[in-house]
């Protein structure tokens, strides 16, 4: 049994990670700045703390008595949020800086940092028919403006803390994670949740239209939350010192994503393409050669299977809210 702090435990991935760590029998301190009512999951067996980790004092308190830290707290959202809130995204550097510093000062043994595929060079993501991104493609650096630059900087900081101060740091570059107990409305939601919600809304109201951001031909891969949690734990416990992709390699177009959700819902909608909406890069996929080599595993839950579970959860939330 270890003492583990999860920063961002009130969020989507953090909430699932806390559940998995508790199931393994660890003592978990889950920290988030949102009031408890806003947490996606409040695990009764965890020590649940509301604190703003942008401050060094709060980070020091969060790490007191802990053996390990998972740093997932960030001010983030889907493309609609990160393209319009670059300064807010960059301010997450305060959380990462203070949490890694507090981990060092408190003598924690391991520090995990949740990075993102948004660190990859934009020039390699201009076309829909993508070459999957390998870890070395992050350099020369030209990441997503704001959010991606902050992630890349924080990756470097972890690296130098490891090299100069000897703290064991592990970094996963998540590629689009989706699943239940995450953001599905309000402006921070990502494509799978947004599309599920739009389809559910169309069905509920009988207005059989859907707005799609971009021309629908953008390609992406989406990783179901259970694969994300397993990969996060395995990477944390591995000897992998360099940032590593954690993502599905099942490529799909946004139109294909809509097809799948329509199929689950048993409905066909009229599609309207909003070409000036934030849509991110044209194509992105995860090259999983490194994770296969290091862990003999890669995320493998089929998109269709994960979407069914996500759709069902968002449907229930929608009904709770709108009747
Ligand atoms: P999320 O927004 O659901 O969770 C992040 C949590 O951090 C939120 O609950 C938020 O309240 C909390 N937080 C923000 N500022 C804080 C502060 N100052 N102090 C304490 N807590 C604070 O997002 P998520 O999808 O669970 O993402 C978790 C991590 O994974 C983030 O670092 C994100 O950048 C990274 N990531 C996620 C994805 C994805 O597809 N979800 C992809 C790439 C990287």
JSON list of N, CA and C and ligand atoms in Angstrom, two decimals, residues 7-16 31-35 38-40 49-55 58-59 71-77 91-92 94-96 112-118 147 150-151 172-178 181-183 188 190 222-223 225 228 246 284, ligand 1:
[
{"chain": "A", "resi": 7, "resn": "UNK", "atom": "N", "xyz": [-3.58, 14.80, -8.45]},
{"chain": "A", "resi": 7, "resn": "UNK", "atom": "CA", "xyz": [-3.95, 16.20, -8.68]},
{"chain": "A", "resi": 7, "resn": "UNK", "atom": "C", "xyz": [-4.90, 16.24, -9.88]},
{"chain": "A", "resi": 8, "resn": "UNK", "atom": "N", "xyz": [-6.06, 16.90, -9.69]},
{"chain": "A", "resi": 8, "resn": "UNK", "atom": "CA", "xyz": [-7.08, 16.87, -10.73]},
{"chain": "A", "resi": 8, "resn": "UNK", "atom": "C", "xyz": [-8.02, 15.69, -10.56]},
{"chain": "A", "resi": 9, "resn": "UNK", "atom": "N", "xyz": [-8.12, 15.20, -9.32]},
{"chain": "A", "resi": 9, "resn": "UNK", "atom": "CA", "xyz": [-8.94, 14.01, -9.03]},
{"chain": "A", "resi": 9, "resn": "UNK", "atom": "C", "xyz": [-10.44, 14.24, -9.21]},
{"chain": "A", "resi": 10, "resn": "UNK", "atom": "N", "xyz": [-10.86, 15.51, -9.26]},
{"chain": "A", "resi": 10, "resn": "UNK", "atom": "CA", "xyz": [-12.27, 15.80, -9.49]},
{"chain": "A", "resi": 10, "resn": "UNK", "atom": "C", "xyz": [-12.61, 15.83, -10.97]},
{"chain": "A", "resi": 11, "resn": "UNK", "atom": "N", "xyz": [-11.59, 15.68, -11.81]},
{"chain": "A", "resi": 11, "resn": "UNK", "atom": "CA", "xyz": [-11.81, 15.71, -13.26]},
{"chain": "A", "resi": 11, "resn": "UNK", "atom": "C", "xyz": [-12.12, 14.34, -13.83]},
{"chain": "A", "resi": 12, "resn": "UNK", "atom": "N", "xyz": [-12.19, 14.30, -15.15]},
{"chain": "A", "resi": 12, "resn": "UNK", "atom": "CA", "xyz": [-12.58, 13.08, -15.86]},
{"chain": "A", "resi": 12, "resn": "UNK", "atom": "C", "xyz": [-11.58, 11.92, -15.63]},
{"chain": "A", "resi": 13, "resn": "UNK", "atom": "N", "xyz": [-10.34, 12.09, -16.12]},
{"chain": "A", "resi": 13, "resn": "UNK", "atom": "CA", "xyz": [-9.37, 10.99, -16.01]},
{"chain": "A", "resi": 13, "resn": "UNK", "atom": "C", "xyz": [-8.99, 10.78, -14.55]},
{"chain": "A", "resi": 14, "resn": "UNK", "atom": "N", "xyz": [-8.78, 11.89, -13.82]},
{"chain": "A", "resi": 14, "resn": "UNK", "atom": "CA", "xyz": [-8.39, 11.78, -12.41]},
{"chain": "A", "resi": 14, "resn": "UNK", "atom": "C", "xyz": [-9.40, 10.98, -11.60]},
{"chain": "A", "resi": 15, "resn": "UNK", "atom": "N", "xyz": [-10.68, 11.20, -11.84]},
{"chain": "A", "resi": 15, "resn": "UNK", "atom": "CA", "xyz": [-11.72, 10.49, -11.10]},
{"chain": "A", "resi": 15, "resn": "UNK", "atom": "C", "xyz": [-11.64, 8.97, -11.31]},
{"chain": "A", "resi": 16, "resn": "UNK", "atom": "N", "xyz": [-11.38, 8.57, -12.55]},
{"chain": "A", "resi": 16, "resn": "UNK", "atom": "CA", "xyz": [-11.25, 7.13, -12.84]},
{"chain": "A", "resi": 16, "resn": "UNK", "atom": "C", "xyz": [-9.95, 6.57, -12.24]},
{"chain": "A", "resi": 31, "resn": "UNK", "atom": "N", "xyz": [-7.05, 15.67, -5.11]},
{"chain": "A", "resi": 31, "resn": "UNK", "atom": "CA", "xyz": [-7.07, 17.13, -4.94]},
{"chain": "A", "resi": 31, "resn": "UNK", "atom": "C", "xyz": [-7.59, 17.80, -6.21]},
{"chain": "A", "resi": 32, "resn": "UNK", "atom": "N", "xyz": [-8.49, 18.75, -6.04]},
{"chain": "A", "resi": 32, "resn": "UNK", "atom": "CA", "xyz": [-9.01, 19.49, -7.19]},
{"chain": "A", "resi": 32, "resn": "UNK", "atom": "C", "xyz": [-9.49, 20.86, -6.72]},
{"chain": "A", "resi": 33, "resn": "UNK", "atom": "N", "xyz": [-9.47, 21.85, -7.60]},
{"chain": "A", "resi": 33, "resn": "UNK", "atom": "CA", "xyz": [-9.87, 23.19, -7.19]},
{"chain": "A", "resi": 33, "resn": "UNK", "atom": "C", "xyz": [-11.39, 23.41, -7.25]},
{"chain": "A", "resi": 34, "resn": "UNK", "atom": "N", "xyz": [-12.10, 22.50, -7.94]},
{"chain": "A", "resi": 34, "resn": "UNK", "atom": "CA", "xyz": [-13.56, 22.67, -8.04]},
{"chain": "A", "resi": 34, "resn": "UNK", "atom": "C", "xyz": [-14.21, 22.33, -6.71]},
{"chain": "A", "resi": 35, "resn": "UNK", "atom": "N", "xyz": [-15.32, 22.99, -6.36]},
{"chain": "A", "resi": 35, "resn": "UNK", "atom": "CA", "xyz": [-16.07, 22.53, -5.19]},
{"chain": "A", "resi": 35, "resn": "UNK", "atom": "C", "xyz": [-16.50, 21.08, -5.38]},
{"chain": "A", "resi": 38, "resn": "UNK", "atom": "N", "xyz": [-18.95, 19.72, -7.92]},
{"chain": "A", "resi": 38, "resn": "UNK", "atom": "CA", "xyz": [-18.60, 19.75, -9.34]},
{"chain": "A", "resi": 38, "resn": "UNK", "atom": "C", "xyz": [-17.69, 18.60, -9.76]},
{"chain": "A", "resi": 39, "resn": "UNK", "atom": "N", "xyz": [-17.25, 17.76, -8.82]},
{"chain": "A", "resi": 39, "resn": "UNK", "atom": "CA", "xyz": [-16.36, 16.65, -9.18]},
{"chain": "A", "resi": 39, "resn": "UNK", "atom": "C", "xyz": [-17.18, 15.59, -9.93]},
{"chain": "A", "resi": 40, "resn": "UNK", "atom": "N", "xyz": [-16.56, 14.99, -10.96]},
{"chain": "A", "resi": 40, "resn": "UNK", "atom": "CA", "xyz": [-17.29, 13.95, -11.70]},
{"chain": "A", "resi": 40, "resn": "UNK", "atom": "C", "xyz": [-17.50, 12.71, -10.85]},
{"chain": "A", "resi": 49, "resn": "UNK", "atom": "N", "xyz": [-9.76, 16.56, -1.22]},
{"chain": "A", "resi": 49, "resn": "UNK", "atom": "CA", "xyz": [-9.30, 17.88, -0.79]},
{"chain": "A", "resi": 49, "resn": "UNK", "atom": "C", "xyz": [-9.60, 18.90, -1.90]},
{"chain": "A", "resi": 50, "resn": "UNK", "atom": "N", "xyz": [-10.22, 20.01, -1.51]},
{"chain": "A", "resi": 50, "resn": "UNK", "atom": "CA", "xyz": [-10.43, 21.10, -2.47]},
{"chain": "A", "resi": 50, "resn": "UNK", "atom": "C", "xyz": [-9.32, 22.13, -2.27]},
{"chain": "A", "resi": 51, "resn": "UNK", "atom": "N", "xyz": [-8.48, 22.30, -3.28]},
{"chain": "A", "resi": 51, "resn": "UNK", "atom": "CA", "xyz": [-7.37, 23.26, -3.18]},
{"chain": "A", "resi": 51, "resn": "UNK", "atom": "C", "xyz": [-6.94, 23.69, -4.57]},
{"chain": "A", "resi": 52, "resn": "UNK", "atom": "N", "xyz": [-6.46, 24.93, -4.65]},
{"chain": "A", "resi": 52, "resn": "UNK", "atom": "CA", "xyz": [-5.96, 25.46, -5.92]},
{"chain": "A", "resi": 52, "resn": "UNK", "atom": "C", "xyz": [-4.46, 25.22, -5.98]},
{"chain": "A", "resi": 53, "resn": "UNK", "atom": "N", "xyz": [-4.06, 24.31, -6.84]},
{"chain": "A", "resi": 53, "resn": "UNK", "atom": "CA", "xyz": [-2.66, 23.86, -6.87]},
{"chain": "A", "resi": 53, "resn": "UNK", "atom": "C", "xyz": [-1.75, 24.80, -7.65]},
{"chain": "A", "resi": 54, "resn": "UNK", "atom": "N", "xyz": [-2.25, 25.96, -8.07]},
{"chain": "A", "resi": 54, "resn": "UNK", "atom": "CA", "xyz": [-1.36, 26.93, -8.71]},
{"chain": "A", "resi": 54, "resn": "UNK", "atom": "C", "xyz": [-0.39, 27.52, -7.69]},
{"chain": "A", "resi": 55, "resn": "UNK", "atom": "N", "xyz": [-0.74, 27.41, -6.39]},
{"chain": "A", "resi": 55, "resn": "UNK", "atom": "CA", "xyz": [0.11, 27.97, -5.34]},
{"chain": "A", "resi": 55, "resn": "UNK", "atom": "C", "xyz": [1.08, 26.92, -4.81]},
{"chain": "A", "resi": 58, "resn": "UNK", "atom": "N", "xyz": [-0.17, 25.26, -1.44]},
{"chain": "A", "resi": 58, "resn": "UNK", "atom": "CA", "xyz": [-1.19, 24.22, -1.64]},
{"chain": "A", "resi": 58, "resn": "UNK", "atom": "C", "xyz": [-0.55, 22.94, -2.18]},
{"chain": "A", "resi": 59, "resn": "UNK", "atom": "N", "xyz": [0.41, 23.09, -3.08]},
{"chain": "A", "resi": 59, "resn": "UNK", "atom": "CA", "xyz": [1.08, 21.92, -3.64]},
{"chain": "A", "resi": 59, "resn": "UNK", "atom": "C", "xyz": [1.89, 21.20, -2.58]},
{"chain": "A", "resi": 71, "resn": "UNK", "atom": "N", "xyz": [0.08, 13.92, -11.63]},
{"chain": "A", "resi": 71, "resn": "UNK", "atom": "CA", "xyz": [-0.27, 15.33, -11.88]},
{"chain": "A", "resi": 71, "resn": "UNK", "atom": "C", "xyz": [-1.14, 15.43, -13.13]},
{"chain": "A", "resi": 72, "resn": "UNK", "atom": "N", "xyz": [-2.46, 15.51, -12.91]},
{"chain": "A", "resi": 72, "resn": "UNK", "atom": "CA", "xyz": [-3.42, 15.61, -14.03]},
{"chain": "A", "resi": 72, "resn": "UNK", "atom": "C", "xyz": [-4.17, 16.94, -14.03]},
{"chain": "A", "resi": 73, "resn": "UNK", "atom": "N", "xyz": [-3.95, 17.76, -13.00]},
{"chain": "A", "resi": 73, "resn": "UNK", "atom": "CA", "xyz": [-4.72, 19.01, -12.92]},
{"chain": "A", "resi": 73, "resn": "UNK", "atom": "C", "xyz": [-4.29, 19.97, -14.02]},
{"chain": "A", "resi": 74, "resn": "UNK", "atom": "N", "xyz": [-5.25, 20.52, -14.73]},
{"chain": "A", "resi": 74, "resn": "UNK", "atom": "CA", "xyz": [-4.96, 21.49, -15.79]},
{"chain": "A", "resi": 74, "resn": "UNK", "atom": "C", "xyz": [-6.26, 22.21, -16.12]},
{"chain": "A", "resi": 75, "resn": "UNK", "atom": "N", "xyz": [-6.09, 23.46, -16.59]},
{"chain": "A", "resi": 75, "resn": "UNK", "atom": "CA", "xyz": [-7.25, 24.21, -17.06]},
{"chain": "A", "resi": 75, "resn": "UNK", "atom": "C", "xyz": [-7.38, 23.88, -18.53]},
{"chain": "A", "resi": 76, "resn": "UNK", "atom": "N", "xyz": [-8.28, 22.98, -18.88]},
{"chain": "A", "resi": 76, "resn": "UNK", "atom": "CA", "xyz": [-8.30, 22.51, -20.26]},
{"chain": "A", "resi": 76, "resn": "UNK", "atom": "C", "xyz": [-9.69, 22.14, -20.74]},
{"chain": "A", "resi": 77, "resn": "UNK", "atom": "N", "xyz": [-9.77, 21.80, -22.03]},
{"chain": "A", "resi": 77, "resn": "UNK", "atom": "CA", "xyz": [-11.03, 21.39, -22.62]},
{"chain": "A", "resi": 77, "resn": "UNK", "atom": "C", "xyz": [-10.78, 20.96, -24.05]},
{"chain": "A", "resi": 91, "resn": "UNK", "atom": "N", "xyz": [-1.35, 29.09, -18.14]},
{"chain": "A", "resi": 91, "resn": "UNK", "atom": "CA", "xyz": [-1.22, 29.28, -16.68]},
{"chain": "A", "resi": 91, "resn": "UNK", "atom": "C", "xyz": [-1.17, 27.94, -15.92]},
{"chain": "A", "resi": 92, "resn": "UNK", "atom": "N", "xyz": [-1.53, 26.85, -16.58]},
{"chain": "A", "resi": 92, "resn": "UNK", "atom": "CA", "xyz": [-1.39, 25.54, -15.92]},
{"chain": "A", "resi": 92, "resn": "UNK", "atom": "C", "xyz": [0.07, 25.25, -15.59]},
{"chain": "A", "resi": 94, "resn": "UNK", "atom": "N", "xyz": [1.80, 26.89, -13.76]},
{"chain": "A", "resi": 94, "resn": "UNK", "atom": "CA", "xyz": [1.96, 27.14, -12.31]},
{"chain": "A", "resi": 94, "resn": "UNK", "atom": "C", "xyz": [1.70, 25.85, -11.53]},
{"chain": "A", "resi": 95, "resn": "UNK", "atom": "N", "xyz": [0.67, 25.10, -11.95]},
{"chain": "A", "resi": 95, "resn": "UNK", "atom": "CA", "xyz": [0.33, 23.85, -11.26]},
{"chain": "A", "resi": 95, "resn": "UNK", "atom": "C", "xyz": [1.48, 22.85, -11.43]},
{"chain": "A", "resi": 96, "resn": "UNK", "atom": "N", "xyz": [1.92, 22.68, -12.68]},
{"chain": "A", "resi": 96, "resn": "UNK", "atom": "CA", "xyz": [2.97, 21.69, -12.94]},
{"chain": "A", "resi": 96, "resn": "UNK", "atom": "C", "xyz": [4.26, 22.04, -12.22]},
{"chain": "A", "resi": 112, "resn": "UNK", "atom": "N", "xyz": [4.17, 11.43, -11.88]},
{"chain": "A", "resi": 112, "resn": "UNK", "atom": "CA", "xyz": [3.62, 11.20, -13.23]},
{"chain": "A", "resi": 112, "resn": "UNK", "atom": "C", "xyz": [3.05, 12.51, -13.76]},
{"chain": "A", "resi": 113, "resn": "UNK", "atom": "N", "xyz": [3.34, 12.79, -15.02]},
{"chain": "A", "resi": 113, "resn": "UNK", "atom": "CA", "xyz": [2.80, 13.99, -15.64]},
{"chain": "A", "resi": 113, "resn": "UNK", "atom": "C", "xyz": [1.97, 13.63, -16.87]},
{"chain": "A", "resi": 114, "resn": "UNK", "atom": "N", "xyz": [0.73, 14.15, -16.91]},
{"chain": "A", "resi": 114, "resn": "UNK", "atom": "CA", "xyz": [-0.18, 13.90, -18.03]},
{"chain": "A", "resi": 114, "resn": "UNK", "atom": "C", "xyz": [0.08, 14.93, -19.12]},
{"chain": "A", "resi": 115, "resn": "UNK", "atom": "N", "xyz": [0.83, 14.54, -20.14]},
{"chain": "A", "resi": 115, "resn": "UNK", "atom": "CA", "xyz": [1.06, 15.42, -21.28]},
{"chain": "A", "resi": 115, "resn": "UNK", "atom": "C", "xyz": [0.03, 15.09, -22.38]},
{"chain": "A", "resi": 116, "resn": "UNK", "atom": "N", "xyz": [0.28, 15.58, -23.56]},
{"chain": "A", "resi": 116, "resn": "UNK", "atom": "CA", "xyz": [-0.77, 15.50, -24.60]},
{"chain": "A", "resi": 116, "resn": "UNK", "atom": "C", "xyz": [-0.17, 15.37, -25.99]},
{"chain": "A", "resi": 117, "resn": "UNK", "atom": "N", "xyz": [-0.95, 14.79, -26.89]},
{"chain": "A", "resi": 117, "resn": "UNK", "atom": "CA", "xyz": [-0.55, 14.73, -28.31]},
{"chain": "A", "resi": 117, "resn": "UNK", "atom": "C", "xyz": [-0.49, 16.13, -28.91]},
{"chain": "A", "resi": 118, "resn": "UNK", "atom": "N", "xyz": [-1.02, 17.14, -28.20]},
{"chain": "A", "resi": 118, "resn": "UNK", "atom": "CA", "xyz": [-0.94, 18.52, -28.69]},
{"chain": "A", "resi": 118, "resn": "UNK", "atom": "C", "xyz": [0.48, 19.06, -28.67]},
{"chain": "A", "resi": 147, "resn": "UNK", "atom": "N", "xyz": [-1.87, 25.75, -25.23]},
{"chain": "A", "resi": 147, "resn": "UNK", "atom": "CA", "xyz": [-1.96, 24.47, -24.50]},
{"chain": "A", "resi": 147, "resn": "UNK", "atom": "C", "xyz": [-0.77, 23.55, -24.78]},
{"chain": "A", "resi": 150, "resn": "UNK", "atom": "N", "xyz": [2.63, 24.77, -23.43]},
{"chain": "A", "resi": 150, "resn": "UNK", "atom": "CA", "xyz": [2.71, 24.59, -21.97]},
{"chain": "A", "resi": 150, "resn": "UNK", "atom": "C", "xyz": [3.03, 23.14, -21.64]},
{"chain": "A", "resi": 151, "resn": "UNK", "atom": "N", "xyz": [2.39, 22.22, -22.35]},
{"chain": "A", "resi": 151, "resn": "UNK", "atom": "CA", "xyz": [2.63, 20.79, -22.10]},
{"chain": "A", "resi": 151, "resn": "UNK", "atom": "C", "xyz": [4.08, 20.43, -22.42]},
{"chain": "A", "resi": 172, "resn": "UNK", "atom": "N", "xyz": [3.23, 10.54, -19.89]},
{"chain": "A", "resi": 172, "resn": "UNK", "atom": "CA", "xyz": [2.45, 9.97, -20.99]},
{"chain": "A", "resi": 172, "resn": "UNK", "atom": "C", "xyz": [1.88, 11.10, -21.83]},
{"chain": "A", "resi": 173, "resn": "UNK", "atom": "N", "xyz": [1.93, 10.92, -23.15]},
{"chain": "A", "resi": 173, "resn": "UNK", "atom": "CA", "xyz": [1.26, 11.87, -24.05]},
{"chain": "A", "resi": 173, "resn": "UNK", "atom": "C", "xyz": [-0.08, 11.25, -24.43]},
{"chain": "A", "resi": 174, "resn": "UNK", "atom": "N", "xyz": [-1.13, 11.70, -23.75]},
{"chain": "A", "resi": 174, "resn": "UNK", "atom": "CA", "xyz": [-2.47, 11.18, -24.03]},
{"chain": "A", "resi": 174, "resn": "UNK", "atom": "C", "xyz": [-2.96, 11.67, -25.39]},
{"chain": "A", "resi": 175, "resn": "UNK", "atom": "N", "xyz": [-3.61, 10.76, -26.12]},
{"chain": "A", "resi": 175, "resn": "UNK", "atom": "CA", "xyz": [-4.30, 11.12, -27.37]},
{"chain": "A", "resi": 175, "resn": "UNK", "atom": "C", "xyz": [-5.80, 10.99, -27.10]},
{"chain": "A", "resi": 176, "resn": "UNK", "atom": "N", "xyz": [-6.56, 12.07, -27.22]},
{"chain": "A", "resi": 176, "resn": "UNK", "atom": "CA", "xyz": [-8.03, 12.09, -27.09]},
{"chain": "A", "resi": 176, "resn": "UNK", "atom": "C", "xyz": [-8.63, 10.94, -26.26]},
{"chain": "A", "resi": 177, "resn": "UNK", "atom": "N", "xyz": [-8.91, 11.25, -25.02]},
{"chain": "A", "resi": 177, "resn": "UNK", "atom": "CA", "xyz": [-9.48, 10.25, -24.12]},
{"chain": "A", "resi": 177, "resn": "UNK", "atom": "C", "xyz": [-10.99, 10.52, -24.01]},
{"chain": "A", "resi": 178, "resn": "UNK", "atom": "N", "xyz": [-11.79, 9.46, -23.98]},
{"chain": "A", "resi": 178, "resn": "UNK", "atom": "CA", "xyz": [-13.23, 9.65, -23.86]},
{"chain": "A", "resi": 178, "resn": "UNK", "atom": "C", "xyz": [-13.79, 8.56, -22.96]},
{"chain": "A", "resi": 181, "resn": "UNK", "atom": "N", "xyz": [-18.44, 9.85, -17.12]},
{"chain": "A", "resi": 181, "resn": "UNK", "atom": "CA", "xyz": [-17.97, 10.67, -16.00]},
{"chain": "A", "resi": 181, "resn": "UNK", "atom": "C", "xyz": [-16.97, 11.73, -16.46]},
{"chain": "A", "resi": 182, "resn": "UNK", "atom": "N", "xyz": [-17.25, 12.35, -17.60]},
{"chain": "A", "resi": 182, "resn": "UNK", "atom": "CA", "xyz": [-16.40, 13.44, -18.09]},
{"chain": "A", "resi": 182, "resn": "UNK", "atom": "C", "xyz": [-17.27, 14.58, -18.58]},
{"chain": "A", "resi": 183, "resn": "UNK", "atom": "N", "xyz": [-16.62, 15.61, -19.13]},
{"chain": "A", "resi": 183, "resn": "UNK", "atom": "CA", "xyz": [-17.35, 16.79, -19.60]},
{"chain": "A", "resi": 183, "resn": "UNK", "atom": "C", "xyz": [-18.14, 16.45, -20.87]},
{"chain": "A", "resi": 188, "resn": "UNK", "atom": "N", "xyz": [-16.35, 22.87, -22.73]},
{"chain": "A", "resi": 188, "resn": "UNK", "atom": "CA", "xyz": [-15.03, 22.24, -22.57]},
{"chain": "A", "resi": 188, "resn": "UNK", "atom": "C", "xyz": [-15.02, 20.80, -23.08]},
{"chain": "A", "resi": 190, "resn": "UNK", "atom": "N", "xyz": [-15.09, 17.40, -25.44]},
{"chain": "A", "resi": 190, "resn": "UNK", "atom": "CA", "xyz": [-14.35, 17.03, -26.65]},
{"chain": "A", "resi": 190, "resn": "UNK", "atom": "C", "xyz": [-15.30, 16.34, -27.62]},
{"chain": "A", "resi": 222, "resn": "UNK", "atom": "N", "xyz": [-9.22, 7.83, -30.82]},
{"chain": "A", "resi": 222, "resn": "UNK", "atom": "CA", "xyz": [-9.84, 8.10, -29.51]},
{"chain": "A", "resi": 222, "resn": "UNK", "atom": "C", "xyz": [-9.60, 6.91, -28.59]},
{"chain": "A", "resi": 223, "resn": "UNK", "atom": "N", "xyz": [-9.13, 7.20, -27.38]},
{"chain": "A", "resi": 223, "resn": "UNK", "atom": "CA", "xyz": [-8.79, 6.13, -26.42]},
{"chain": "A", "resi": 223, "resn": "UNK", "atom": "C", "xyz": [-9.84, 6.07, -25.32]},
{"chain": "A", "resi": 225, "resn": "UNK", "atom": "N", "xyz": [-11.41, 5.38, -21.70]},
{"chain": "A", "resi": 225, "resn": "UNK", "atom": "CA", "xyz": [-10.84, 5.70, -20.40]},
{"chain": "A", "resi": 225, "resn": "UNK", "atom": "C", "xyz": [-10.19, 4.50, -19.69]},
{"chain": "A", "resi": 228, "resn": "UNK", "atom": "N", "xyz": [-6.81, 4.19, -20.88]},
{"chain": "A", "resi": 228, "resn": "UNK", "atom": "CA", "xyz": [-6.00, 5.32, -20.38]},
{"chain": "A", "resi": 228, "resn": "UNK", "atom": "C", "xyz": [-5.51, 5.06, -18.96]},
{"chain": "A", "resi": 246, "resn": "UNK", "atom": "N", "xyz": [0.38, 7.58, -25.34]},
{"chain": "A", "resi": 246, "resn": "UNK", "atom": "CA", "xyz": [-0.65, 6.70, -24.79]},
{"chain": "A", "resi": 246, "resn": "UNK", "atom": "C", "xyz": [-1.93, 7.06, -25.54]},
{"chain": "A", "resi": 284, "resn": "UNK", "atom": "N", "xyz": [-4.44, 13.23, -37.09]},
{"chain": "A", "resi": 284, "resn": "UNK", "atom": "CA", "xyz": [-3.51, 12.85, -36.01]},
{"chain": "A", "resi": 284, "resn": "UNK", "atom": "C", "xyz": [-3.79, 11.40, -35.62]},
{"chain": "B", "resi": 1, "resn": "LIG", "atom": "P1", "xyz": [-10.55, 17.55, -16.67]},
{"chain": "B", "resi": 1, "resn": "LIG", "atom": "O1", "xyz": [-10.72, 19.00, -17.02]},
{"chain": "B", "resi": 1, "resn": "LIG", "atom": "O2", "xyz": [-11.76, 16.71, -16.55]},
{"chain": "B", "resi": 1, "resn": "LIG", "atom": "O3", "xyz": [-9.68, 17.40, -15.34]},
{"chain": "B", "resi": 1, "resn": "LIG", "atom": "C1", "xyz": [-8.70, 18.34, -14.95]},
{"chain": "B", "resi": 1, "resn": "LIG", "atom": "C2", "xyz": [-9.04, 18.74, -13.53]},
{"chain": "B", "resi": 1, "resn": "LIG", "atom": "O4", "xyz": [-8.02, 19.67, -13.07]},
{"chain": "B", "resi": 1, "resn": "LIG", "atom": "C3", "xyz": [-10.38, 19.47, -13.40]},
{"chain": "B", "resi": 1, "resn": "LIG", "atom": "O5", "xyz": [-11.25, 18.78, -12.53]},
{"chain": "B", "resi": 1, "resn": "LIG", "atom": "C4", "xyz": [-10.00, 20.84, -12.86]},
{"chain": "B", "resi": 1, "resn": "LIG", "atom": "O6", "xyz": [-10.93, 21.35, -11.93]},
{"chain": "B", "resi": 1, "resn": "LIG", "atom": "C5", "xyz": [-8.66, 20.55, -12.19]},
{"chain": "B", "resi": 1, "resn": "LIG", "atom": "N1", "xyz": [-7.89, 21.78, -12.03]},
{"chain": "B", "resi": 1, "resn": "LIG", "atom": "C6", "xyz": [-7.76, 22.80, -12.91]},
{"chain": "B", "resi": 1, "resn": "LIG", "atom": "N2", "xyz": [-7.03, 23.77, -12.37]},
{"chain": "B", "resi": 1, "resn": "LIG", "atom": "C7", "xyz": [-6.70, 23.36, -11.11]},
{"chain": "B", "resi": 1, "resn": "LIG", "atom": "C8", "xyz": [-5.98, 23.97, -10.06]},
{"chain": "B", "resi": 1, "resn": "LIG", "atom": "N3", "xyz": [-5.46, 25.20, -10.18]},
{"chain": "B", "resi": 1, "resn": "LIG", "atom": "N4", "xyz": [-5.84, 23.30, -8.91]},
{"chain": "B", "resi": 1, "resn": "LIG", "atom": "C9", "xyz": [-6.41, 22.05, -8.75]},
{"chain": "B", "resi": 1, "resn": "LIG", "atom": "N5", "xyz": [-7.10, 21.44, -9.72]},
{"chain": "B", "resi": 1, "resn": "LIG", "atom": "C10", "xyz": [-7.24, 22.10, -10.90]},
{"chain": "B", "resi": 1, "resn": "LIG", "atom": "O7", "xyz": [-9.56, 16.96, -17.80]},
{"chain": "B", "resi": 1, "resn": "LIG", "atom": "P2", "xyz": [-9.12, 15.46, -18.10]},
{"chain": "B", "resi": 1, "resn": "LIG", "atom": "O8", "xyz": [-9.68, 15.12, -19.42]},
{"chain": "B", "resi": 1, "resn": "LIG", "atom": "O9", "xyz": [-9.40, 14.58, -16.94]},
{"chain": "B", "resi": 1, "resn": "LIG", "atom": "O10", "xyz": [-7.55, 15.64, -18.26]},
{"chain": "B", "resi": 1, "resn": "LIG", "atom": "C11", "xyz": [-6.62, 15.31, -17.25]},
{"chain": "B", "resi": 1, "resn": "LIG", "atom": "C12", "xyz": [-5.21, 15.64, -17.74]},
{"chain": "B", "resi": 1, "resn": "LIG", "atom": "O11", "xyz": [-4.94, 14.90, -18.93]},
{"chain": "B", "resi": 1, "resn": "LIG", "atom": "C13", "xyz": [-4.99, 17.10, -18.06]},
{"chain": "B", "resi": 1, "resn": "LIG", "atom": "O12", "xyz": [-3.69, 17.47, -17.66]},
{"chain": "B", "resi": 1, "resn": "LIG", "atom": "C14", "xyz": [-5.09, 17.14, -19.57]},
{"chain": "B", "resi": 1, "resn": "LIG", "atom": "O13", "xyz": [-4.37, 18.22, -20.12]},
{"chain": "B", "resi": 1, "resn": "LIG", "atom": "C15", "xyz": [-4.49, 15.80, -19.94]},
{"chain": "B", "resi": 1, "resn": "LIG", "atom": "N6", "xyz": [-4.98, 15.34, -21.25]},
{"chain": "B", "resi": 1, "resn": "LIG", "atom": "C16", "xyz": [-6.28, 14.97, -21.42]},
{"chain": "B", "resi": 1, "resn": "LIG", "atom": "C17", "xyz": [-6.72, 14.54, -22.66]},
{"chain": "B", "resi": 1, "resn": "LIG", "atom": "C18", "xyz": [-8.15, 14.12, -22.90]},
{"chain": "B", "resi": 1, "resn": "LIG", "atom": "O14", "xyz": [-8.48, 13.75, -24.03]},
{"chain": "B", "resi": 1, "resn": "LIG", "atom": "N7", "xyz": [-9.02, 14.15, -21.91]},
{"chain": "B", "resi": 1, "resn": "LIG", "atom": "C19", "xyz": [-5.83, 14.50, -23.76]},
{"chain": "B", "resi": 1, "resn": "LIG", "atom": "C20", "xyz": [-4.51, 14.90, -23.54]},
{"chain": "B", "resi": 1, "resn": "LIG", "atom": "C21", "xyz": [-4.09, 15.29, -22.29]}
]
